[in-house]
CSV table of C-alpha atoms in Angstrom, one decimal:
chain,number,residue,atom,x,y,z
A,1,MET,CA,-28.4,7.4,7.1
A,2,PRO,CA,-26.9,9.3,4.0
A,3,ARG,CA,-25.2,12.3,4.4
A,4,SER,CA,-25.6,15.3,2.1
A,5,PRO,CA,-22.3,15.0,-0.6
A,6,ASP,CA,-21.8,19.1,0.5
A,7,LEU,CA,-20.9,18.2,4.4
A,8,PRO,CA,-17.3,18.8,5.0
A,9,HIS,CA,-15.7,16.0,6.0
A,10,TYR,CA,-12.1,14.6,7.1
A,11,ALA,CA,-9.8,13.1,4.2
A,12,ARG,CA,-11.2,9.6,4.5
A,13,VAL,CA,-8.3,6.4,3.9
A,14,LEU,CA,-8.9,2.5,5.2
A,15,SER,CA,-6.3,0.5,5.4
A,16,ILE,CA,-6.7,-3.5,4.8
A,17,ALA,CA,-3.9,-4.9,5.8
A,18,GLY,CA,-2.3,-6.9,8.8
A,19,SER,CA,-1.2,-5.7,12.4
A,20,ASP,CA,2.5,-5.1,12.9
A,21,SER,CA,2.7,-5.5,16.9
A,22,GLY,CA,6.1,-3.7,16.0
A,23,GLY,CA,4.5,-0.8,14.9
A,24,GLY,CA,7.2,-0.6,12.1
A,25,ALA,CA,4.9,-1.9,9.4
A,26,GLY,CA,1.2,-3.0,8.4
A,27,ILE,CA,-1.8,-0.9,9.4
A,28,GLN,CA,0.2,0.5,12.0
A,29,ALA,CA,2.5,1.9,9.7
A,30,ASP,CA,-0.3,3.0,7.5
A,31,LEU,CA,-2.2,4.6,10.4
A,32,LYS,CA,1.0,7.0,10.9
A,33,THR,CA,1.2,7.5,7.5
A,34,PHE,CA,-2.6,8.6,6.7
A,35,SER,CA,-1.8,11.4,10.0
A,36,ALA,CA,1.4,12.3,8.5
A,37,LEU,CA,-0.1,13.8,5.7
A,38,GLY,CA,-3.3,15.2,7.3
A,39,CYS,CA,-6.0,12.1,6.8
A,40,TYR,CA,-7.8,10.2,8.8
A,41,GLY,CA,-6.9,6.4,9.2
A,42,MET,CA,-9.3,3.8,9.3
A,43,THR,CA,-8.8,0.0,9.2
A,44,ALA,CA,-10.0,-3.5,8.6
A,45,ILE,CA,-7.5,-6.3,10.0
A,46,THR,CA,-6.4,-9.0,8.0
A,47,ALA,CA,-4.5,-10.5,10.2
A,48,ILE,CA,-2.5,-10.3,13.7
A,49,THR,CA,1.4,-10.8,13.8
A,50,ALA,CA,3.7,-10.9,16.7
A,51,GLN,CA,6.8,-9.6,15.6
A,52,ASN,CA,9.2,-6.8,16.3
A,53,THR,CA,12.1,-5.4,14.3
A,54,GLN,CA,14.0,-8.7,14.2
A,55,GLY,CA,11.3,-10.8,12.1
A,56,VAL,CA,8.1,-12.8,12.8
A,57,ARG,CA,7.4,-15.0,15.8
A,58,ALA,CA,3.9,-15.8,14.8
A,59,ILE,CA,0.6,-14.8,12.3
A,60,HIS,CA,-2.9,-15.3,13.3
A,61,GLY,CA,-5.0,-14.7,10.1
A,62,ILE,CA,-8.4,-12.7,11.2
A,63,PRO,CA,-11.6,-15.5,10.1
A,64,VAL,CA,-13.2,-13.5,6.5
A,65,ASP,CA,-16.3,-13.1,8.3
A,66,THR,CA,-15.0,-10.7,10.7
A,67,LEU,CA,-12.8,-8.8,8.0
A,68,ARG,CA,-15.9,-8.5,6.1
A,69,THR,CA,-17.7,-7.0,8.8
A,70,GLN,CA,-14.9,-4.8,9.6
A,71,ILE,CA,-15.2,-3.4,6.1
A,72,ASP,CA,-18.7,-3.0,5.8
A,73,ALA,CA,-18.9,-1.0,9.3
A,74,VAL,CA,-16.7,1.2,8.3
A,75,LEU,CA,-17.7,1.8,5.1
A,76,GLU,CA,-21.2,2.1,5.6
A,77,ASP,CA,-20.6,4.6,8.2
A,78,ILE,CA,-17.8,6.6,7.7
A,79,GLY,CA,-17.1,6.3,3.9
A,80,ALA,CA,-13.5,5.9,2.3
A,81,ASP,CA,-11.8,8.5,-0.4
A,82,ALA,CA,-9.1,5.9,-0.6
A,83,VAL,CA,-8.2,2.4,-0.1
A,84,LYS,CA,-4.6,1.2,0.5
A,85,ILE,CA,-4.5,-2.6,-0.1
A,86,GLY,CA,-1.8,-5.0,1.9
A,87,MET,CA,-0.9,-8.6,2.6
A,88,LEU,CA,-4.0,-10.7,1.8
A,89,HIS,CA,-2.9,-14.3,2.7
A,90,ASP,CA,-5.7,-16.5,1.5
A,91,PRO,CA,-7.7,-17.0,-1.7
A,92,GLU,CA,-11.1,-16.7,0.5
A,93,VAL,CA,-9.6,-13.1,1.9
A,94,VAL,CA,-8.5,-11.5,-1.2
A,95,ARG,CA,-12.5,-11.9,-2.5
A,96,VAL,CA,-13.7,-10.7,0.8
A,97,VAL,CA,-12.0,-7.6,-0.6
A,98,VAL,CA,-12.8,-7.7,-3.7
A,99,LYS,CA,-16.8,-8.1,-3.1
A,100,ALA,CA,-16.5,-5.3,-0.8
A,101,ILE,CA,-15.0,-3.0,-3.4
A,102,ALA,CA,-17.6,-3.7,-5.8
A,103,ARG,CA,-20.3,-3.6,-3.2
A,104,HIS,CA,-19.2,-0.3,-2.0
A,105,ARG,CA,-17.9,1.0,-5.7
A,106,LEU,CA,-14.5,1.8,-4.3
A,107,GLN,CA,-12.8,4.0,-6.7
A,108,GLN,CA,-9.4,4.8,-5.6
A,109,VAL,CA,-7.5,1.6,-4.2
A,110,VAL,CA,-3.9,1.1,-4.1
A,111,LEU,CA,-2.7,-2.4,-3.7
A,112,ASP,CA,0.9,-3.6,-2.3
A,113,PRO,CA,1.5,-7.2,-3.6
A,114,VAL,CA,2.6,-8.3,-0.4
A,115,MET,CA,4.1,-11.6,-1.2
A,116,VAL,CA,7.9,-12.2,-0.7
A,117,ALA,CA,9.4,-11.6,2.9
A,118,THR,CA,12.7,-10.0,3.0
A,119,SER,CA,14.3,-13.0,3.7
A,120,GLY,CA,13.2,-14.0,0.5
A,121,ASP,CA,11.1,-16.1,1.6
A,122,ARG,CA,7.0,-16.5,-0.4
A,123,LEU,CA,4.6,-14.8,1.9
A,124,MET,CA,1.5,-16.2,-0.7
A,125,ALA,CA,0.9,-19.8,-2.1
A,126,LEU,CA,0.4,-19.8,-5.8
A,127,GLU,CA,-3.6,-20.5,-5.8
A,128,THR,CA,-3.7,-16.8,-3.4
A,129,VAL,CA,-1.6,-15.3,-6.6
A,130,ASN,CA,-3.6,-16.4,-9.3
A,131,VAL,CA,-7.0,-15.2,-7.6
A,132,LEU,CA,-5.2,-11.5,-6.5
A,133,VAL,CA,-4.4,-11.4,-10.2
A,134,GLN,CA,-7.2,-12.4,-11.7
A,135,GLU,CA,-9.8,-10.5,-9.7
A,136,LEU,CA,-8.4,-8.2,-7.8
A,137,PHE,CA,-5.6,-6.5,-10.5
A,138,PRO,CA,-8.6,-4.9,-12.3
A,139,LEU,CA,-10.1,-3.1,-9.7
A,140,THR,CA,-7.3,-1.5,-8.1
A,141,THR,CA,-5.9,1.9,-9.5
A,142,ILE,CA,-2.5,1.2,-8.8
A,143,ILE,CA,-0.2,-1.5,-7.6
A,144,THR,CA,3.2,-1.0,-6.2
A,145,PRO,CA,5.8,-4.2,-6.1
A,146,ASN,CA,8.9,-4.6,-5.5
A,147,LEU,CA,11.6,-6.4,-7.3
A,148,ASP,CA,11.0,-9.6,-5.7
A,149,GLU,CA,7.1,-9.2,-5.9
A,150,ALA,CA,7.4,-8.4,-9.9
A,151,ALA,CA,10.0,-11.6,-10.3
A,152,LEU,CA,7.0,-13.5,-8.7
A,153,LEU,CA,4.1,-11.9,-11.0
A,154,LEU,CA,6.5,-12.8,-14.3
A,155,GLY,CA,8.2,-16.0,-13.9
A,156,ARG,CA,11.5,-13.8,-14.0
A,157,SER,CA,13.8,-11.8,-12.7
A,158,ILE,CA,14.2,-8.2,-13.4
A,159,ASP,CA,18.6,-7.7,-13.8
A,160,GLY,CA,19.2,-3.6,-14.0
A,161,ALA,CA,17.4,-0.5,-13.9
A,162,ASP,CA,17.9,-0.8,-17.6
A,163,ALA,CA,15.0,-3.4,-17.6
A,164,LEU,CA,12.5,-1.9,-15.7
A,165,ASP,CA,10.3,0.0,-18.2
A,166,ASP,CA,9.9,-3.7,-20.1
A,167,ALA,CA,9.1,-5.4,-16.4
A,168,ALA,CA,6.2,-2.7,-15.7
A,169,THR,CA,4.8,-3.2,-19.4
A,170,ALA,CA,4.9,-6.6,-18.8
A,171,LEU,CA,2.6,-6.1,-15.4
A,172,LEU,CA,0.0,-4.1,-16.7
A,173,ALA,CA,-0.7,-6.9,-19.2
A,174,LEU,CA,-1.6,-8.8,-16.1
A,175,GLY,CA,-4.6,-6.6,-15.4
A,176,ALA,CA,-4.0,-3.3,-13.4
A,177,PRO,CA,-4.8,-0.1,-14.9
A,178,ALA,CA,-1.4,1.7,-13.5
A,179,VAL,CA,2.2,0.0,-11.8
A,180,LEU,CA,4.5,1.4,-9.5
A,181,LEU,CA,7.5,-1.0,-10.1
A,182,LYS,CA,10.2,-0.1,-6.9
A,183,GLY,CA,14.0,-0.9,-7.8
A,184,GLY,CA,15.0,-0.2,-4.5
A,185,HIS,CA,16.6,-4.1,-4.4
A,186,LEU,CA,18.9,-3.1,-7.6
A,187,PRO,CA,22.7,-2.8,-6.8
A,188,GLY,CA,24.5,1.3,-6.6
A,189,ASP,CA,23.8,4.7,-5.4
A,190,THR,CA,20.7,6.0,-7.3
A,191,VAL,CA,16.9,4.1,-6.5
A,192,VAL,CA,15.1,4.1,-9.6
A,193,ASP,CA,11.5,3.3,-9.6
A,194,VAL,CA,9.2,3.7,-13.0
A,195,LEU,CA,5.5,4.8,-12.8
A,196,ALA,CA,3.4,2.4,-15.9
A,197,LEU,CA,-0.2,3.8,-16.9
A,198,ALA,CA,-2.3,2.0,-19.0
A,199,ASP,CA,-2.4,4.6,-21.5
A,200,GLY,CA,0.8,4.7,-22.6
A,201,GLY,CA,2.4,7.3,-20.0
A,202,ARG,CA,5.7,6.6,-18.1
A,203,LEU,CA,7.1,8.3,-14.8
A,204,ARG,CA,11.1,7.5,-13.8
A,205,LEU,CA,11.5,8.3,-10.5
A,206,GLN,CA,15.3,8.4,-9.2
A,207,SER,CA,16.7,9.5,-6.1
A,208,PRO,CA,20.2,9.3,-4.2
A,209,ARG,CA,20.2,6.1,-1.9
A,210,ILE,CA,19.9,6.4,1.5
A,211,ALA,CA,22.0,4.6,3.8
A,212,THR,CA,20.2,3.5,6.7
A,213,HIS,CA,19.5,0.2,8.6
A,214,ASN,CA,16.0,1.1,9.6
A,215,GLY,CA,14.2,0.2,5.9
A,216,HIS,CA,10.9,-1.7,7.9
A,217,GLY,CA,7.7,-0.9,7.1
A,218,THR,CA,9.4,1.2,3.6
A,219,GLY,CA,6.6,-0.4,1.2
A,220,CYS,CA,3.8,-0.3,3.5
A,221,THR,CA,4.4,3.0,4.0
A,222,LEU,CA,4.9,4.3,0.3
A,223,SER,CA,1.3,2.6,-0.5
A,224,SER,CA,-0.5,4.6,2.2
A,225,ALA,CA,1.0,7.4,1.3
A,226,ILE,CA,-0.2,7.2,-2.8
A,227,ALA,CA,-3.1,6.4,-1.1
A,228,ALA,CA,-3.5,9.5,1.2
A,229,HIS,CA,-2.5,11.6,-1.7
A,230,LEU,CA,-5.3,10.2,-3.5
A,231,ALA,CA,-8.1,10.7,-0.8
A,232,LEU,CA,-6.5,14.4,-1.0
A,233,ARG,CA,-7.5,14.2,-4.5
A,234,LEU,CA,-4.3,14.9,-6.3
A,235,PRO,CA,-3.9,13.1,-9.5
A,236,LEU,CA,-2.2,9.7,-9.7
A,237,PRO,CA,1.5,11.0,-11.0
A,238,GLN,CA,1.2,13.6,-8.3
A,239,ALA,CA,0.2,11.3,-5.8
A,240,VAL,CA,3.1,9.0,-6.6
A,241,GLU,CA,5.9,11.7,-6.7
A,242,GLN,CA,4.2,13.5,-3.9
A,243,ALA,CA,4.6,10.0,-2.0
A,244,ARG,CA,7.7,8.8,-2.9
A,245,ALA,CA,9.1,12.3,-1.4
A,246,TYR,CA,7.7,11.8,1.9
A,247,ILE,CA,8.9,8.5,1.8
A,248,LEU,CA,12.7,9.7,1.3
A,249,GLY,CA,12.2,12.5,3.7
A,250,ALA,CA,11.0,9.7,6.4
A,251,ILE,CA,13.8,7.2,5.6
A,252,ALA,CA,16.7,10.0,6.0
A,253,ALA,CA,14.8,11.6,9.1
A,254,GLY,CA,15.4,7.9,10.7
A,255,ALA,CA,18.3,6.7,9.0
A,256,HIS,CA,20.5,7.1,12.4
A,257,VAL,CA,17.9,6.3,15.1
A,258,HIS,CA,17.8,3.0,17.0
A,259,THR,CA,14.9,0.9,17.2
A,260,GLY,CA,14.7,-2.4,18.8
A,261,HIS,CA,17.6,-4.9,17.7
A,262,GLY,CA,17.2,-5.5,14.0
A,263,HIS,CA,15.7,-3.6,11.3
A,264,GLY,CA,14.0,-0.5,12.7
A,265,PRO,CA,11.0,1.6,11.3
A,266,LEU,CA,11.3,4.9,9.3
A,267,ASN,CA,10.7,8.4,10.8
A,268,HIS,CA,7.0,8.6,10.0
A,269,GLY,CA,6.1,11.7,11.8
A,270,TYR,CA,9.3,13.6,10.7
A,271,ALA,CA,6.9,16.7,9.1
A,272,PRO,CA,3.3,16.0,9.8
A,273,VAL,CA,0.6,18.2,8.2
A,274,VAL,CA,-2.7,19.5,9.7
A,275,GLN,CA,-5.9,17.3,9.0
A,276,ARG,CA,-7.3,18.2,6.3
A,277,VAL,CA,-10.9,18.9,5.9
A,278,LEU,CA,-12.8,18.4,2.3
A,279,GLN,CA,-16.4,19.9,0.7
A,280,GLY,CA,-18.2,17.5,-1.2
A,281,GLY,CA,-18.3,13.6,-2.2
A,282,GLY,CA,-19.0,12.5,1.5
A,283,ASP,CA,-21.3,9.6,0.9
């Protein structure tokens, strides 16, 4: 039964992504981030992984009918103020998500295009990349590629911070309304990211690099934090700035903690806020 749009409701964020059994990335990192930022988190799982801080041991894709049913079950009852999308490993999985965005008229969509593993191995076949770009990019609010993913999308490397603006412009030309190009993989003591908007707006964000062995789930967490702030009704540039501030704090707070024997997680809960209740827009 439809609800009155004036009823109070939690700021709701749906994550469509894979499950990380080690808890540092994927669905698990997304839920921790939503909660830490005062949002109500929901999930539609695309794949189950067996992994820990040292690596991935196995991946099991969820059947597309089950993925579709998860999305519909959540959105038909609870709804969502924003959606974060993580790794989509198959063209049909991408199309299920594309159709769901259209069917449920989702407005705030953050896509973290997970295409390349930390080891440098490609996680997504060319056919899937093409479907992602052609069918999903235009339906997003923002995409958040790192340098390896941007290089794969553009077919060329990005050599240095001075090349980030041109690369971000080229990524916009692929169809996304906005791009946050993350420059964390570049060498140097300063991390530079570039937010590029389709209207020509640019925001260059930079901060001192934080020394840590705990970087697992950084991309998942940043995209989730952007989605959370969009759900909290911040304009996109401010949502990106606030998300970036959150993740820098989470990295710093967990920099010297030891979890497992490999690359550990961030400290997602370093400064939790009370769960937020919104008024209006609750259908």
